[in-house]
Every structure is written in structure tokens, then in C-alpha cells.
XYZ file of C-alpha atoms in Angstrom:
145
model
C -64.178 -141.190 31.528
C -67.485 -140.294 29.463
C -68.099 -141.218 25.906
C -70.321 -138.887 23.115
C -72.576 -141.790 21.337
C -75.199 -141.269 19.210
C -77.503 -143.819 18.187
C -80.964 -144.404 16.603
C -83.750 -143.308 18.635
C -86.184 -146.035 19.152
C -88.894 -143.112 17.279
C -86.508 -142.415 14.693
C -86.605 -146.648 13.538
C -90.312 -146.719 13.162
C -90.559 -143.567 11.222
C -87.896 -145.013 8.952
C -90.095 -148.927 8.654
C -92.894 -146.930 8.177
C -91.594 -144.592 5.297
C -90.163 -148.018 3.867
C -93.033 -149.723 4.289
C -95.142 -146.430 2.180
C -92.946 -146.696 -0.172
C -92.646 -150.607 -0.937
C -97.157 -149.895 -0.997
C -96.367 -147.831 -4.410
C -93.601 -149.828 -5.962
C -95.619 -153.117 -5.619
C -98.457 -151.692 -8.106
C -95.789 -151.446 -10.495
C -93.653 -154.555 -9.876
C -97.295 -156.324 -10.446
C -97.739 -154.423 -14.183
C -94.597 -155.617 -15.516
C -95.043 -159.054 -14.016
C -98.631 -158.946 -15.434
C -97.748 -157.935 -18.513
C -94.394 -159.934 -19.056
C -96.294 -162.782 -18.641
C -99.154 -161.531 -21.180
C -96.151 -161.004 -23.803
C -94.265 -164.993 -22.947
C -98.012 -166.270 -24.262
C -98.044 -163.680 -27.897
C -94.981 -164.998 -28.303
C -95.647 -168.515 -28.106
C -98.907 -168.430 -29.816
C -97.150 -166.612 -33.004
C -94.185 -169.177 -32.454
C -97.124 -172.080 -33.101
C -98.830 -170.448 -35.652
C -95.880 -169.952 -37.937
C -94.658 -173.868 -36.947
C -98.296 -174.554 -38.122
C -98.299 -172.772 -41.183
C -94.857 -173.832 -42.237
C -95.719 -177.343 -41.540
C -99.354 -176.777 -43.190
C -96.851 -174.917 -46.614
C -94.472 -177.915 -46.490
C -97.695 -180.333 -47.103
C -99.116 -178.585 -49.727
C -95.726 -177.817 -51.285
C -95.507 -181.735 -52.108
C -98.363 -182.071 -52.959
C -98.690 -185.692 -54.765
C -98.982 -185.972 -58.737
C -102.632 -187.683 -59.585
C -102.887 -190.197 -62.466
C -104.151 -187.751 -65.119
C -101.675 -185.636 -66.276
C -102.408 -182.080 -64.634
C -103.607 -182.358 -61.528
C -102.926 -183.936 -58.041
C -104.027 -187.394 -56.274
C -106.779 -185.533 -53.282
C -108.594 -188.434 -51.517
C -110.575 -185.000 -50.607
C -110.709 -181.476 -50.179
C -113.077 -178.704 -47.845
C -112.355 -175.397 -46.262
C -111.707 -176.704 -43.377
C -109.381 -179.503 -44.403
C -107.810 -181.527 -47.809
C -106.230 -184.933 -47.355
C -104.474 -185.536 -49.658
C -103.847 -189.153 -51.756
C -100.336 -190.396 -49.738
C -102.747 -190.271 -47.067
C -101.322 -187.160 -44.605
C -103.672 -184.673 -43.692
C -104.494 -181.322 -42.914
C -108.162 -180.716 -40.961
C -109.494 -176.995 -38.386
C -111.876 -179.240 -35.505
C -112.233 -177.262 -32.209
C -110.338 -174.451 -32.300
C -107.295 -177.095 -32.721
C -105.022 -177.356 -35.752
C -104.511 -181.145 -37.035
C -102.285 -183.005 -38.536
C -102.418 -186.425 -39.804
C -98.853 -188.272 -40.898
C -98.396 -190.220 -44.314
C -98.179 -192.992 -41.331
C -101.377 -192.475 -39.680
C -99.833 -190.459 -37.126
C -102.126 -187.284 -35.230
C -100.373 -184.827 -34.073
C -101.602 -181.343 -32.686
C -99.664 -178.535 -34.486
C -101.603 -175.293 -33.075
C -104.425 -174.963 -30.402
C -106.887 -171.526 -29.842
C -106.549 -171.386 -33.586
C -109.917 -169.370 -33.883
C -110.215 -170.342 -36.890
C -108.819 -171.500 -40.313
C -109.723 -172.153 -44.358
C -108.118 -173.470 -47.213
C -108.793 -172.102 -50.347
C -108.521 -173.963 -53.660
C -106.865 -171.937 -57.047
C -106.722 -172.404 -60.628
C -103.784 -171.646 -61.983
C -104.414 -167.502 -62.522
C -105.155 -167.588 -58.591
C -108.525 -167.160 -58.624
C -110.797 -169.350 -60.247
C -111.960 -171.764 -57.123
C -111.698 -175.358 -57.841
C -112.796 -176.655 -55.058
C -115.256 -178.593 -56.741
C -112.412 -180.534 -58.861
C -110.224 -180.069 -56.270
C -107.622 -182.572 -57.471
C -107.712 -179.636 -60.969
C -105.952 -177.073 -58.209
C -102.983 -174.786 -59.157
C -102.178 -173.229 -56.339
C -103.848 -172.828 -52.629
C -105.228 -170.219 -50.119
C -103.617 -170.906 -46.399
C -105.921 -168.558 -44.063
C -105.754 -168.883 -40.083
């Protein structure tokens, strides 16, 4: 009895392997591009979340500024465009590329890193007149990051 079997030859197997290699080489740049974009997107998401957290913390601190000893004033120990220290010891400061927070107990934390700019404006109740010269009379804050 003679069987008629059919199988791949060595040449056919090499041809298939070569075609798969060419296809893999063609799709590799696409896969690398997707991975690079995913990593960049993740970094941007983390930076955005960090910035949102920092701005929320700054906003909460400025909303809770203690009242000053004179009616209609607030308790500020120091004020500048790059930071503020409240009368209760809490502080926000922009140093280098970091936004720093100091609690009333003196503990310091980094709120955000890689910050390119941070500015606090001290305003009167009309929302336009600067009160940086007399920060204790501040009624509104404008924070930019």
C-alpha cells in the first residue's frame, strides 16, 4: 500500500517564517508608538491630578484664613506673590519647581513638583485692587499656576 501524504517542505516553512518576520518588523514601530503615547498620557494624567490636588489644598487653606485681631482683617504672618504664611502657622511657598505646604504644626509636604509658575494675588473686596502692600486687608485671593 502506498500512502499519498502531503506535508510542508523546508522551502515552504522558511517562506512562512520569512513572511512572519517581515510582518513583525512592519508592526513593531506601531506598537512602540502606542506604548510611547500611553506612557506620555499616563505622565500627563498624573501631573494633572497632582496639580488639581495642590490647587485644591491651596484653595482650602486660603478659604480658612483666620480672622485678624482688627475687625475686617485676616491673620497673615507674611505675604508675597510666591507664597503666604497665615497667622496660625500654615504656609504655601513656591521654591524652585516645587509647591510646598507647611501645616500649623510645622510639618512640611511637597504639594506638587515640576511646577513652572505659581502666583498669588491679594485683592480688595472689589476683586481688582491689589492689597499686597497691606495683605491683612485682603478680601480675595487670585491663585495662578
